[in-house]
């Protein structure tokens, strides 16, 4: 159901004052921030701010920030320290620089950011970037602007208008946000507070955006959401669709050859989605499905609302549907109360699943989350030791997975030129970068190759014979 929405005013020409100015956006955090950064650049481009990759050229510097762990948030403040200096130096030379903080730190800390870093002119939360252009105009007038009141629906309503204004050329792969926010409230996590509750974008909007991407030459789309598999919406026939049905619909779009989605919660993997992994060739055989811990005691304390056995059973069902699927996951070590035995349970789970790829973190207590107030916080030394062990295991599994592909024939989507002349970089179905000779084909082609060698971060391939 779409609410009636006022048309975004679309200026015929860039308003005077911002014409010729440049914006530099620095992105921290997850893929949703990458997507949001592009939309922010789109919104500002229509207002006369051209994008630049060079910070020194920019009149407006936007940091799109992440609050997930303390380190992520601290990075923002050290960046702001450096920016203050730049701003002061430029002011002496008579040149104005605006500094904006967007994203999850903006949402979590609001005006506190300006109090701590007075060089900041503008604080804008992740659900308000459709108001970015007007916020920038106000900031240019000397006002300190804080926009953090959010309604994700507003943002979704304005996305199509922002996209129509898009001027940036894209590559052959793209992100598309279909769902935002989280109602799960894992006790370690800030996301439900920074991104709000779960909201799904309507089917028509998603299909229209995917079609526009396909027309621009995109071959592979990754659907994004904090809980992307919780996405649901009314299909054209009026019935309630889940992510599985949506994927089938998107696969019909001419030009779209590959689909992926991230990040999923184990509790929202329904039968239709698992069936899509079996029946939809366009859906790539790679799934990021975080489990966080292999200990039921810790999973309970984390409020994950599934056990280790639930997760393993789920993976069995997914693998029965798509035997060549590669699994990826997220892990936290040192959640409060985690004992050696709990940690060993996690190691055991990893051995049982075997991951092709994974991300692992030391628990970082976040202000406002229940985990931060728990007793029995684990010492840094123990966290370090556990993380090292866990990462060693995961990296052995990752190398073994890459090595298992040597000699295999597969399809590559050619994405970009390689670092060396004469090379192209393609993407395997399992998300690995693969280096191949440029005679393999043009960027955007899907070509047959045979893997010849597994390096530490990428695979190498020779041009193969079509099956
Ligand atoms: N919505 C996704 C994950 C979002 S955050 C999901 O539910 O899977 C990405 C990852 O950061 C999480 O999976 C978790 O492993 C990690 N993470 C989140 N909060 C953390 C914290 N306080 N300390 C350490 N790692 C954390
Ligand atoms: Fe955070 Fe848990 Fe929500 Fe993922 S499911 S975003 S880890 S609260
Ligand atoms: Fe970070 Fe916000 Fe993403 S906290 S991980 S940028 S949702």
JSON list of N, CA and C and ligand atoms in Angstrom, two decimals, residues 68-69 188-191 226-227 263-265 290 292 304 330-332 361-366, ligand 1:
[
{"chain": "A", "resi": 68, "resn": "UNK", "atom": "N", "xyz": [28.28, 0.79, 14.99]},
{"chain": "A", "resi": 68, "resn": "UNK", "atom": "CA", "xyz": [28.11, -0.60, 15.40]},
{"chain": "A", "resi": 68, "resn": "UNK", "atom": "C", "xyz": [29.06, -1.02, 16.51]},
{"chain": "A", "resi": 69, "resn": "UNK", "atom": "N", "xyz": [30.32, -0.59, 16.42]},
{"chain": "A", "resi": 69, "resn": "UNK", "atom": "CA", "xyz": [31.28, -0.88, 17.47]},
{"chain": "A", "resi": 69, "resn": "UNK", "atom": "C", "xyz": [31.97, 0.42, 17.87]},
{"chain": "A", "resi": 188, "resn": "UNK", "atom": "N", "xyz": [23.32, -6.96, 21.98]},
{"chain": "A", "resi": 188, "resn": "UNK", "atom": "CA", "xyz": [24.61, -6.29, 21.77]},
{"chain": "A", "resi": 188, "resn": "UNK", "atom": "C", "xyz": [24.50, -5.13, 20.78]},
{"chain": "A", "resi": 189, "resn": "UNK", "atom": "N", "xyz": [23.36, -4.97, 20.11]},
{"chain": "A", "resi": 189, "resn": "UNK", "atom": "CA", "xyz": [23.34, -4.25, 18.84]},
{"chain": "A", "resi": 189, "resn": "UNK", "atom": "C", "xyz": [22.62, -2.90, 18.87]},
{"chain": "A", "resi": 190, "resn": "UNK", "atom": "N", "xyz": [23.20, -1.91, 18.22]},
{"chain": "A", "resi": 190, "resn": "UNK", "atom": "CA", "xyz": [22.62, -0.56, 18.18]},
{"chain": "A", "resi": 190, "resn": "UNK", "atom": "C", "xyz": [21.65, -0.35, 17.02]},
{"chain": "A", "resi": 191, "resn": "UNK", "atom": "N", "xyz": [21.66, -1.27, 16.05]},
{"chain": "A", "resi": 191, "resn": "UNK", "atom": "CA", "xyz": [20.91, -1.02, 14.82]},
{"chain": "A", "resi": 191, "resn": "UNK", "atom": "C", "xyz": [19.42, -0.70, 15.03]},
{"chain": "A", "resi": 226, "resn": "UNK", "atom": "N", "xyz": [18.67, -4.56, 6.71]},
{"chain": "A", "resi": 226, "resn": "UNK", "atom": "CA", "xyz": [19.29, -5.02, 7.96]},
{"chain": "A", "resi": 226, "resn": "UNK", "atom": "C", "xyz": [18.80, -6.41, 8.29]},
{"chain": "A", "resi": 227, "resn": "UNK", "atom": "N", "xyz": [17.56, -6.69, 7.89]},
{"chain": "A", "resi": 227, "resn": "UNK", "atom": "CA", "xyz": [16.98, -8.03, 7.98]},
{"chain": "A", "resi": 227, "resn": "UNK", "atom": "C", "xyz": [16.29, -8.27, 6.67]},
{"chain": "A", "resi": 263, "resn": "UNK", "atom": "N", "xyz": [21.53, -8.42, 4.63]},
{"chain": "A", "resi": 263, "resn": "UNK", "atom": "CA", "xyz": [21.91, -9.52, 5.50]},
{"chain": "A", "resi": 263, "resn": "UNK", "atom": "C", "xyz": [20.67, -10.21, 6.03]},
{"chain": "A", "resi": 264, "resn": "UNK", "atom": "N", "xyz": [20.78, -11.48, 6.25]},
{"chain": "A", "resi": 264, "resn": "UNK", "atom": "CA", "xyz": [19.61, -12.25, 6.68]},
{"chain": "A", "resi": 264, "resn": "UNK", "atom": "C", "xyz": [19.70, -12.63, 8.14]},
{"chain": "A", "resi": 265, "resn": "UNK", "atom": "N", "xyz": [18.53, -12.82, 8.73]},
{"chain": "A", "resi": 265, "resn": "UNK", "atom": "CA", "xyz": [18.48, -13.37, 10.08]},
{"chain": "A", "resi": 265, "resn": "UNK", "atom": "C", "xyz": [17.96, -14.80, 9.98]},
{"chain": "A", "resi": 290, "resn": "UNK", "atom": "N", "xyz": [24.39, -14.65, 9.48]},
{"chain": "A", "resi": 290, "resn": "UNK", "atom": "CA", "xyz": [25.10, -14.54, 10.76]},
{"chain": "A", "resi": 290, "resn": "UNK", "atom": "C", "xyz": [24.48, -15.40, 11.86]},
{"chain": "A", "resi": 292, "resn": "UNK", "atom": "N", "xyz": [26.49, -15.50, 15.11]},
{"chain": "A", "resi": 292, "resn": "UNK", "atom": "CA", "xyz": [27.10, -14.79, 16.25]},
{"chain": "A", "resi": 292, "resn": "UNK", "atom": "C", "xyz": [27.79, -15.69, 17.25]},
{"chain": "A", "resi": 304, "resn": "UNK", "atom": "N", "xyz": [19.02, -13.84, 20.51]},
{"chain": "A", "resi": 304, "resn": "UNK", "atom": "CA", "xyz": [18.96, -14.22, 19.09]},
{"chain": "A", "resi": 304, "resn": "UNK", "atom": "C", "xyz": [17.70, -15.04, 18.80]},
{"chain": "A", "resi": 330, "resn": "UNK", "atom": "N", "xyz": [28.64, -14.02, 10.53]},
{"chain": "A", "resi": 330, "resn": "UNK", "atom": "CA", "xyz": [29.24, -13.06, 11.46]},
{"chain": "A", "resi": 330, "resn": "UNK", "atom": "C", "xyz": [29.36, -13.73, 12.83]},
{"chain": "A", "resi": 331, "resn": "UNK", "atom": "N", "xyz": [30.44, -13.40, 13.53]},
{"chain": "A", "resi": 331, "resn": "UNK", "atom": "CA", "xyz": [30.66, -13.96, 14.86]},
{"chain": "A", "resi": 331, "resn": "UNK", "atom": "C", "xyz": [31.11, -12.88, 15.82]},
{"chain": "A", "resi": 332, "resn": "UNK", "atom": "N", "xyz": [30.65, -12.99, 17.05]},
{"chain": "A", "resi": 332, "resn": "UNK", "atom": "CA", "xyz": [31.12, -12.09, 18.11]},
{"chain": "A", "resi": 332, "resn": "UNK", "atom": "C", "xyz": [31.79, -12.95, 19.16]},
{"chain": "A", "resi": 361, "resn": "UNK", "atom": "N", "xyz": [34.19, -10.40, 15.20]},
{"chain": "A", "resi": 361, "resn": "UNK", "atom": "CA", "xyz": [34.44, -9.18, 15.96]},
{"chain": "A", "resi": 361, "resn": "UNK", "atom": "C", "xyz": [34.57, -9.49, 17.44]},
{"chain": "A", "resi": 362, "resn": "UNK", "atom": "N", "xyz": [35.34, -8.62, 18.12]},
{"chain": "A", "resi": 362, "resn": "UNK", "atom": "CA", "xyz": [35.33, -8.65, 19.58]},
{"chain": "A", "resi": 362, "resn": "UNK", "atom": "C", "xyz": [34.10, -7.89, 20.03]},
{"chain": "A", "resi": 363, "resn": "UNK", "atom": "N", "xyz": [33.42, -8.42, 21.04]},
{"chain": "A", "resi": 363, "resn": "UNK", "atom": "CA", "xyz": [32.25, -7.73, 21.56]},
{"chain": "A", "resi": 363, "resn": "UNK", "atom": "C", "xyz": [32.63, -6.32, 22.01]},
{"chain": "A", "resi": 364, "resn": "UNK", "atom": "N", "xyz": [31.83, -5.36, 21.59]},
{"chain": "A", "resi": 364, "resn": "UNK", "atom": "CA", "xyz": [32.05, -3.98, 21.97]},
{"chain": "A", "resi": 364, "resn": "UNK", "atom": "C", "xyz": [30.78, -3.47, 22.65]},
{"chain": "A", "resi": 365, "resn": "UNK", "atom": "N", "xyz": [30.88, -3.15, 23.95]},
{"chain": "A", "resi": 365, "resn": "UNK", "atom": "CA", "xyz": [29.67, -2.70, 24.67]},
{"chain": "A", "resi": 365, "resn": "UNK", "atom": "C", "xyz": [29.19, -1.37, 24.09]},
{"chain": "A", "resi": 366, "resn": "UNK", "atom": "N", "xyz": [27.94, -1.30, 23.70]},
{"chain": "A", "resi": 366, "resn": "UNK", "atom": "CA", "xyz": [27.41, -0.09, 23.09]},
{"chain": "A", "resi": 366, "resn": "UNK", "atom": "C", "xyz": [26.43, 0.61, 24.02]},
{"chain": "B", "resi": 1, "resn": "LIG", "atom": "N1", "xyz": [21.49, -7.31, 10.76]},
{"chain": "B", "resi": 1, "resn": "LIG", "atom": "C1", "xyz": [22.61, -8.10, 10.68]},
{"chain": "B", "resi": 1, "resn": "LIG", "atom": "C2", "xyz": [23.90, -7.57, 11.23]},
{"chain": "B", "resi": 1, "resn": "LIG", "atom": "C3", "xyz": [24.08, -6.15, 11.51]},
{"chain": "B", "resi": 1, "resn": "LIG", "atom": "S1", "xyz": [25.54, -5.64, 12.28]},
{"chain": "B", "resi": 1, "resn": "LIG", "atom": "C4", "xyz": [22.32, -9.40, 11.40]},
{"chain": "B", "resi": 1, "resn": "LIG", "atom": "O1", "xyz": [21.46, -9.48, 12.20]},
{"chain": "B", "resi": 1, "resn": "LIG", "atom": "O2", "xyz": [23.00, -10.33, 11.11]},
{"chain": "B", "resi": 1, "resn": "LIG", "atom": "C5", "xyz": [26.81, -6.60, 11.56]},
{"chain": "B", "resi": 1, "resn": "LIG", "atom": "C6", "xyz": [27.54, -7.44, 12.52]},
{"chain": "B", "resi": 1, "resn": "LIG", "atom": "O3", "xyz": [28.23, -6.66, 13.48]},
{"chain": "B", "resi": 1, "resn": "LIG", "atom": "C7", "xyz": [26.67, -8.34, 13.38]},
{"chain": "B", "resi": 1, "resn": "LIG", "atom": "O4", "xyz": [26.27, -9.49, 12.71]},
{"chain": "B", "resi": 1, "resn": "LIG", "atom": "C8", "xyz": [27.56, -8.64, 14.55]},
{"chain": "B", "resi": 1, "resn": "LIG", "atom": "O5", "xyz": [28.35, -9.77, 14.31]},
{"chain": "B", "resi": 1, "resn": "LIG", "atom": "C9", "xyz": [28.44, -7.41, 14.64]},
{"chain": "B", "resi": 1, "resn": "LIG", "atom": "N2", "xyz": [28.11, -6.59, 15.80]},
{"chain": "B", "resi": 1, "resn": "LIG", "atom": "C10", "xyz": [26.97, -5.92, 16.03]},
{"chain": "B", "resi": 1, "resn": "LIG", "atom": "N3", "xyz": [27.01, -5.29, 17.23]},
{"chain": "B", "resi": 1, "resn": "LIG", "atom": "C11", "xyz": [28.22, -5.58, 17.76]},
{"chain": "B", "resi": 1, "resn": "LIG", "atom": "C12", "xyz": [28.86, -5.24, 18.99]},
{"chain": "B", "resi": 1, "resn": "LIG", "atom": "N4", "xyz": [28.27, -4.49, 19.92]},
{"chain": "B", "resi": 1, "resn": "LIG", "atom": "N5", "xyz": [30.12, -5.71, 19.19]},
{"chain": "B", "resi": 1, "resn": "LIG", "atom": "C13", "xyz": [30.73, -6.48, 18.28]},
{"chain": "B", "resi": 1, "resn": "LIG", "atom": "N6", "xyz": [30.17, -6.84, 17.12]},
{"chain": "B", "resi": 1, "resn": "LIG", "atom": "C14", "xyz": [28.93, -6.39, 16.85]}
]
